XYZ file of C-alpha atoms in Angstrom:
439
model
C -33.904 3.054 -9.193
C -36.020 2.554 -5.995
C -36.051 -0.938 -6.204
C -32.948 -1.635 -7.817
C -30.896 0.203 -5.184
C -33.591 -1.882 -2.068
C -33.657 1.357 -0.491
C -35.945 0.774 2.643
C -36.697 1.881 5.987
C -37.710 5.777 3.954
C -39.935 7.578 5.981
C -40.754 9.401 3.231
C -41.440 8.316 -0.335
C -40.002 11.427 -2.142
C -36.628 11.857 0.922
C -33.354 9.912 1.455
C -33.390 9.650 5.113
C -35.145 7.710 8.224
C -35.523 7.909 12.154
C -32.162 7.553 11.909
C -29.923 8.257 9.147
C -30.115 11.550 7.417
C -28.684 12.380 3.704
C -27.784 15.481 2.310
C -25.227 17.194 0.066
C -23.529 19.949 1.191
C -24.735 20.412 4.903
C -27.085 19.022 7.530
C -28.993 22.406 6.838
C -29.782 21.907 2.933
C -32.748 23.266 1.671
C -34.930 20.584 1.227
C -35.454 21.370 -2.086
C -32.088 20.886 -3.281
C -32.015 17.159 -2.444
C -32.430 13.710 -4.660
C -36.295 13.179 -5.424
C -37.960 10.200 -7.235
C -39.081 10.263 -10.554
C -42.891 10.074 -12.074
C -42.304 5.875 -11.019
C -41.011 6.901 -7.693
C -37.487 5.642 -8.706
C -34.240 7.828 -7.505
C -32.644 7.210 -10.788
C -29.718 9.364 -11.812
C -26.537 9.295 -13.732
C -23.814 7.826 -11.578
C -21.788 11.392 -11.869
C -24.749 12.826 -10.421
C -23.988 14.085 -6.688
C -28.336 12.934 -6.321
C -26.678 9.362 -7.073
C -23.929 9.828 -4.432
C -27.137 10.965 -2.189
C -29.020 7.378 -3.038
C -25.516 5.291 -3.039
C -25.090 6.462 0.679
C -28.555 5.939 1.470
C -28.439 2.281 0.634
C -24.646 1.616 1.299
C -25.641 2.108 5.284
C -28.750 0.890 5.211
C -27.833 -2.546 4.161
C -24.613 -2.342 6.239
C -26.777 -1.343 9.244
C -29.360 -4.078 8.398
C -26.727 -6.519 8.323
C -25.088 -5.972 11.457
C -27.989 -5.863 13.323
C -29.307 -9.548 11.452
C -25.704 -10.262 13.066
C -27.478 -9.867 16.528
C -25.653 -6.746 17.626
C -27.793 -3.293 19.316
C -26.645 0.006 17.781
C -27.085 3.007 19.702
C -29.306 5.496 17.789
C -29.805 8.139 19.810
C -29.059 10.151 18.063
C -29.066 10.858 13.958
C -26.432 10.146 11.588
C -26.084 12.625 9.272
C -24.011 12.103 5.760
C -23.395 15.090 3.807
C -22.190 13.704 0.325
C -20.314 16.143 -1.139
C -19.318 18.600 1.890
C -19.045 22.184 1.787
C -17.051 23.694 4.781
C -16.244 26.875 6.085
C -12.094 26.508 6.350
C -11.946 23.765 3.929
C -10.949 24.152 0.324
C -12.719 23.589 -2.427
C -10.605 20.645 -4.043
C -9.566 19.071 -0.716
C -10.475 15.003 -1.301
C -11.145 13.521 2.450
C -13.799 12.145 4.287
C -14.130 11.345 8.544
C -16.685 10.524 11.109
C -17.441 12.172 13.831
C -18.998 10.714 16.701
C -19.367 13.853 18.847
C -18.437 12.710 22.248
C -18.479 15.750 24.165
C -21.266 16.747 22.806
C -24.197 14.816 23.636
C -26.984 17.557 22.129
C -24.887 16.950 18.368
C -25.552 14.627 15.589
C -23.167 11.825 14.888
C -21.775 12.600 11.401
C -20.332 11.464 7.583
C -18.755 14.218 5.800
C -17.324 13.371 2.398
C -15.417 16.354 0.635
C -14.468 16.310 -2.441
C -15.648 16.310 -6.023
C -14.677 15.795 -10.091
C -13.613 12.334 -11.724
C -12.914 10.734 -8.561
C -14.648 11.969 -5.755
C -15.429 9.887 -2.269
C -19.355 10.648 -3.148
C -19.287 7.998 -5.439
C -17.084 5.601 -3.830
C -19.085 2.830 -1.894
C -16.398 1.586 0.033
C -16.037 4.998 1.307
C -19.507 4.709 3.221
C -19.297 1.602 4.453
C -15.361 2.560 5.989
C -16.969 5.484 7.482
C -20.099 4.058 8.686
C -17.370 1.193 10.518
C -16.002 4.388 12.753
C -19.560 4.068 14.312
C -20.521 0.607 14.209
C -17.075 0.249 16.293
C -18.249 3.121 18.669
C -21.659 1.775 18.794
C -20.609 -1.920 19.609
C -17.738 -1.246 21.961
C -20.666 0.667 23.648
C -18.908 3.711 23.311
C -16.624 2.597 25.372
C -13.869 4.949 24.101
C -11.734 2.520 22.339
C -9.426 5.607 21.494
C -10.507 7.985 23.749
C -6.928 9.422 24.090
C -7.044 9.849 20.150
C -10.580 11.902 20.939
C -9.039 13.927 23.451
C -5.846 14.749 20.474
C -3.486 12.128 21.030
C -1.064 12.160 17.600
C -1.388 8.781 17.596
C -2.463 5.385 20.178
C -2.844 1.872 19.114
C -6.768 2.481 19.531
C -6.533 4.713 16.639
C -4.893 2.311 14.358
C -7.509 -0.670 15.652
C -10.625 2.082 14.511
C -8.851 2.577 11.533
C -7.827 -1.721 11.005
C -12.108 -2.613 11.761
C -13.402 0.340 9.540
C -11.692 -0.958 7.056
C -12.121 -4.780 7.495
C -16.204 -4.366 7.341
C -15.788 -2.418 4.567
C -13.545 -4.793 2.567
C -15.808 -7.944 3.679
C -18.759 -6.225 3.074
C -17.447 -5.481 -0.668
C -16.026 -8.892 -0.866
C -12.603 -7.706 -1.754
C -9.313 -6.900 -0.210
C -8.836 -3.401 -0.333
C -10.313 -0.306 -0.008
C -9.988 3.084 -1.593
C -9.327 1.667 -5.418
C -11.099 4.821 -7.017
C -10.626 7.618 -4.907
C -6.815 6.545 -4.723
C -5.851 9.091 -7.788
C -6.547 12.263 -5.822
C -3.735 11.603 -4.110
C -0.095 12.038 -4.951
C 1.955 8.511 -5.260
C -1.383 6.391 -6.894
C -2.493 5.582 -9.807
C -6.011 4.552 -11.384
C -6.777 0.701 -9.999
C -4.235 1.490 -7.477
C -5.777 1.026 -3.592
C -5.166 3.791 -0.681
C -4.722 0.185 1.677
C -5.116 -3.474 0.870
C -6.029 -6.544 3.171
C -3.850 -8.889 0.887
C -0.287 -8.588 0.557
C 1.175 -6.932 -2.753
C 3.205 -8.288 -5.377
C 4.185 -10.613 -2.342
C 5.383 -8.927 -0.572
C 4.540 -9.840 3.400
C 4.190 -7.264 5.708
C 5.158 -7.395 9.297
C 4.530 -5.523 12.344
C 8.482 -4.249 13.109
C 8.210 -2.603 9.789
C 4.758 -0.629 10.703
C 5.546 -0.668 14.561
C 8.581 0.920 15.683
C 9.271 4.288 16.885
C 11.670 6.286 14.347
C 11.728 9.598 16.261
C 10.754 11.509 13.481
C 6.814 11.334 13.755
C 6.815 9.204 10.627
C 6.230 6.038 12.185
C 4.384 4.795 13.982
C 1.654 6.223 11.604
C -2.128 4.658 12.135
C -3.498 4.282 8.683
C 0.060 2.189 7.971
C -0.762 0.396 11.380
C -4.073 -0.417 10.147
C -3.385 -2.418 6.959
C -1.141 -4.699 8.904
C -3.914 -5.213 10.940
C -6.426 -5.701 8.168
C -4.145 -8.092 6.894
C -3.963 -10.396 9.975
C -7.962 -10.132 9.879
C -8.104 -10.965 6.274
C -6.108 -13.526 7.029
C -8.505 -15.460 9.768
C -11.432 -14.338 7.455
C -9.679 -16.757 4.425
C -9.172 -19.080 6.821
C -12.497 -19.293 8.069
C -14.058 -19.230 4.530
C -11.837 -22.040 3.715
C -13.944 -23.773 6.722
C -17.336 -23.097 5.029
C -17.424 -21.542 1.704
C -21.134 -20.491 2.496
C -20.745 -19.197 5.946
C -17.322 -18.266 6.784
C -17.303 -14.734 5.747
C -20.494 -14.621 8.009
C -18.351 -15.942 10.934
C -15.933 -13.757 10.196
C -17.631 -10.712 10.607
C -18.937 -12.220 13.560
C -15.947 -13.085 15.423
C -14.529 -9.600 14.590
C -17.490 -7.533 15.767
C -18.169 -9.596 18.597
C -14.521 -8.827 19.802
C -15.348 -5.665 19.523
C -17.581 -5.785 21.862
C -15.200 -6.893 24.311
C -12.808 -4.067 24.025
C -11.879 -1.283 27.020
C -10.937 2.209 27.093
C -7.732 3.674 25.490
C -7.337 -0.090 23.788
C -3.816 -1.642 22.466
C -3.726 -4.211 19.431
C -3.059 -6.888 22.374
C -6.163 -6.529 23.865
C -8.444 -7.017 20.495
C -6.183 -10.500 19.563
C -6.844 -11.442 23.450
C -10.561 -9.942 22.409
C -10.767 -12.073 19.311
C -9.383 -15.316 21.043
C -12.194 -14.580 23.996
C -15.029 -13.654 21.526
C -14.119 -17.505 19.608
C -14.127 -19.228 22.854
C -17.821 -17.900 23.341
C -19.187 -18.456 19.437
C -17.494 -21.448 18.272
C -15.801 -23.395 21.692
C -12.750 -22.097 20.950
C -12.112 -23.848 17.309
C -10.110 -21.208 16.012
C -7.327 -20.791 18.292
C -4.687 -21.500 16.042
C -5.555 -19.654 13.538
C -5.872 -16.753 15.356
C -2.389 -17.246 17.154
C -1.106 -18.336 13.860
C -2.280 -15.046 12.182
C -0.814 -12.868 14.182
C 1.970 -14.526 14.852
C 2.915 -15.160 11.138
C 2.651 -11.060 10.526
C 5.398 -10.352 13.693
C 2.808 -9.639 16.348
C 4.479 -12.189 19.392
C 4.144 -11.829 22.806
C 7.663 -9.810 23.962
C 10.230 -11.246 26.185
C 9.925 -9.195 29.352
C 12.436 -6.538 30.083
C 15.362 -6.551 31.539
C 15.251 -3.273 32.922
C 13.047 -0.479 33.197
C 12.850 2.074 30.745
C 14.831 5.453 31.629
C 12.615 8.668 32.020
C 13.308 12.190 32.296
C 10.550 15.169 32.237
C 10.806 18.709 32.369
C 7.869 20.658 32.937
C 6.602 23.894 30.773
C 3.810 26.580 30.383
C 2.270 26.691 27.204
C 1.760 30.512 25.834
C -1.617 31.423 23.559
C 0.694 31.302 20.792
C 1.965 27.662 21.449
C 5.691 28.532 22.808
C 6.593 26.949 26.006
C 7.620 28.808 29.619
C 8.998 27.684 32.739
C 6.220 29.370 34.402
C 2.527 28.092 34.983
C -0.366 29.840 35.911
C -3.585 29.144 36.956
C -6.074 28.036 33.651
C -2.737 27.807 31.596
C -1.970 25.290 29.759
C 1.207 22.678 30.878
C 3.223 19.867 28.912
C 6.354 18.450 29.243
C 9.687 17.441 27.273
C 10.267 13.958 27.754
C 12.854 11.677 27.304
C 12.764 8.105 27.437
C 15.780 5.358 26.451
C 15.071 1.759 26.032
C 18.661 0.313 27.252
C 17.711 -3.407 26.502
C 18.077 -5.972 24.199
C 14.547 -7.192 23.373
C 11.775 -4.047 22.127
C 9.858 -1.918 24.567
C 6.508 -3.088 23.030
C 3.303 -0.105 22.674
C 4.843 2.625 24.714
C 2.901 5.287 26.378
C 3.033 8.267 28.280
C -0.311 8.887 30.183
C -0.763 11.870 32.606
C -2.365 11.713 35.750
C -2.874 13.571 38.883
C -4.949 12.876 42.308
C -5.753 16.793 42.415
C -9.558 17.283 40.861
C -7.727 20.568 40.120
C -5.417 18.647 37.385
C -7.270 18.189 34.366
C -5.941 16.470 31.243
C -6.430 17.805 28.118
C -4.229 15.244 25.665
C -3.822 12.959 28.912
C -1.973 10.064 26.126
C 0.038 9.643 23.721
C 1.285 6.294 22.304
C 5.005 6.285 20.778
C 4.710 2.670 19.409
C 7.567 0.027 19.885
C 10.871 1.101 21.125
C 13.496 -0.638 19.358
C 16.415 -1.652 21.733
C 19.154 0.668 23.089
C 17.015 3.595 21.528
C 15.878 7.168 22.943
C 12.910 9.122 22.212
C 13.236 12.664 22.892
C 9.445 14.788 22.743
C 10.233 18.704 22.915
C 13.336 18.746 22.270
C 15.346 20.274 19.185
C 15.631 17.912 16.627
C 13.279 15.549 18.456
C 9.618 15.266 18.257
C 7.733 18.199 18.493
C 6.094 18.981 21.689
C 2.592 17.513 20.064
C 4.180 14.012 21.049
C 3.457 15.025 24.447
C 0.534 15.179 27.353
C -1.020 18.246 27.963
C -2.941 19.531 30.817
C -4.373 22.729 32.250
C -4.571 23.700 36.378
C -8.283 25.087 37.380
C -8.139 28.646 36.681
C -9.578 29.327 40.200
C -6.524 27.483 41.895
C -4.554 30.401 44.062
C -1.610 31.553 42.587
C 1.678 30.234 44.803
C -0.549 26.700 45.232
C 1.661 23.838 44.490
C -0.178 20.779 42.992
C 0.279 17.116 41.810
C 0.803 15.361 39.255
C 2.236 11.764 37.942
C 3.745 10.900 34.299
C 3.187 7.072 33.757
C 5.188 5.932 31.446
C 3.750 2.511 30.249
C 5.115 -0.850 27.983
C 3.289 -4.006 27.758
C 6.697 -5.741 28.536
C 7.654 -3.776 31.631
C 6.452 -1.929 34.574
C 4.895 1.371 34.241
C 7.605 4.141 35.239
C 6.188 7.061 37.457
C 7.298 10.164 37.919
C 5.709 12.116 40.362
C 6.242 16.227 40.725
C 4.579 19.365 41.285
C 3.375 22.075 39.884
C 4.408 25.123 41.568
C 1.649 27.951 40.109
């Protein structure tokens, strides 16, 4: 009901939405009349396999979540409406596909942010809570970073960056403190090949024992395969979950309030194109400013205990090569370029040390306005030592490990222009390689 479910802030007594959030079913455009209603008490009751009850569930899922971060202290930008379609319908999507993303609409500034949950039958997303409150932490970490564009290389179609993995980690972290437990995904887990019933998609808390450690999500296996972000991100919900035991251990009462605090509030701290460095450094900052620094050691500890150490610095730099290529409509690569065509680049990169080439990138860059950068990064994760990765190449990864660009279609043909490849490791200097393009 109404008042079992405390849904408030309804500006309208017989509607699930606000000034702000909007619910609906199957798009942002459903008839009106097709929605949840109240009953004769002006109760949205409904059977839970109901999709009105997955309407009401998301409804009050984000509402409270939003009322408690902002009781945290922290401004959310709602300029524009959220809208949360519950049980999505899609043109291009199939009926029985089980997912669910947010979209925060960056280069569009006239669109909606948005929830879309697909999926429906015994275990659909529409009637998983968690699955709100994961989805609704993709904006709260846009909204505090101040949109900031913590992975604005993954916006722009990076494969993956360490940004991704870090939206991925904190989405998951609210929702799992928020819930109280140390997982997420428990019951929509079954629609998906390798899980069984009471079986979690990710889990804060080691299983069966066994610890995991950031060499075995981290390192670059030239396949694709890893580093993967969603694998990423339960090593780092684990080093969360573990400060968060640590500081309920502190204050049984509180703790999980501090917690949520220190995370956020580290959030808020972050830059653009962000590394898993930067939020511990973040975190470590964010308790020097809430609590005088008091948990210092278990922060280092955390992180420290799951792998994550600061790497010994390079001997030498890392070897690059880069050929430059046309891309074709149809996605096959030329030696030529012409203006408004699109340009990437096989690249080959060796580690030839003995200590890890920690969170590499490849970031492309030009001082022509003429040079634009389409997917301008791409993170390759940790380097293991005397290894190569080869992007483009056959039997390598595919050319989607690359950067892409484009030239200015109005750029004369026989104009050469510039670019640079930076090839970047936290434990070395950044390689450049500087060329032309000759259109």
């Amino acid at each position: 009901s109404a008042k079992m479910f405390s849904l408030s802030e309804l500006t309208s007594a017989s509607l699930l939405e606000n000034a702000f959030l909007k619910v609906r079913i199957e798009t942002m455009n459903d008839a009106i009349s097709t929605l949840a209603k109240p009953n004769a008490n002006g109760e949205f009751s409904y059977r839970v396999e109901d999709v009105h009850n997955w309407e009401v569930m998301a409804y009050q899922s984000i509402t409270a979540l939003r009322r408690y971060v902002k009781a945290l202290g922290f401004g959310l930008d709602e300029s524009r409406p959220l809208y949360v379609t519950v049980r999505t319908k899609q043109a291009g999507v199939a009926a029985d596909t089980v997912n669910a993303y947010y979209t925060h609409n960056y280069f569009d500034s006239k669109a909606p942010r948005t929830i879309k949950l697909f999926g429906k039958g015994t275990y659909a997303p529409g009637q998983d809570r968690n699955v709100y409150w994961h989805e609704f932490g993709h904006y709260l970490n846009e909204s505090i970073s101040k949109q900031v564009g913590m992975d604005y290389a993954g916006d722009s179609g990076a494969i993956y960056t360490e940004g991704s993995a870090l939206h991925e980690c904190l989405a998951d972290y609210i929702a799992e403190s928020t819930g109280n437990v140390s997982y997420i995904g428990k019951w929509i887990a079954p629609n998906f090949e390798g899980y069984s019933a009471g079986e979690p998609l990710r889990s804060a808390a080691d299983i069966q024992g066994q610890k995991l450690t950031y060499s075995q999500v981290s390192l670059a296996d030239g396949t694709g395969a890893k580093p993967e972000r969603y694998a990423v991100a339960e090593w780092c919900t684990r080093v969360l979950w573990d400060i968060r035991k640590a500081l309920v251990a502190e204050s049984r009462d509180i703790g999980a309030v501090r917690s949520d605090l220190l995370m956020l509030s580290a959030l808020s701290l972050l830059k653009k194109d962000t590394s898993l460095s930067g939020y511990r450094d973040a975190i470590a900052q964010a308790d020097q400013q809430l609590f005088c620094g008091g948990h210092q050691a278990v922060i280092n500890q955390a992180f420290e205990n799951r792998g994550f150490v600061k790497s010994a610095t390079l001997a030498n730099p890392l070897a690059v090569t880069a050929t430059i290529y046309g891309v074709t409509s149809t996605g096959s690569t030329t030696s030529s370029i012409s203006p408004g065509q699109d340009f990437t680049f096989r690249i080959k990169i060796t580690n030839s040390n003995s200590q890890i080439a920690r969170n590499v990138r490849i970031k492309l860059e030009s001082t022509d306005s003429r040079v634009r950068g389409t997917t301008y990064m791409q993170g390759l994760g940790d380097l293991a030592a005397n290894r190569t990765l080869d992007i483009g190449s056959t039997g390598g990864l595919s050319f989607e490990y690359s950067v892409y660009g484009v030239v200015d279609s109005s750029t004369p043909r026989g104009t050469k222009v510039p670019y640079t490849l930076r090839v970047m490791t936290e434990n070395a200097a950044d390689r450049l390689l500087r060329g032309e393009i000759q259109l």
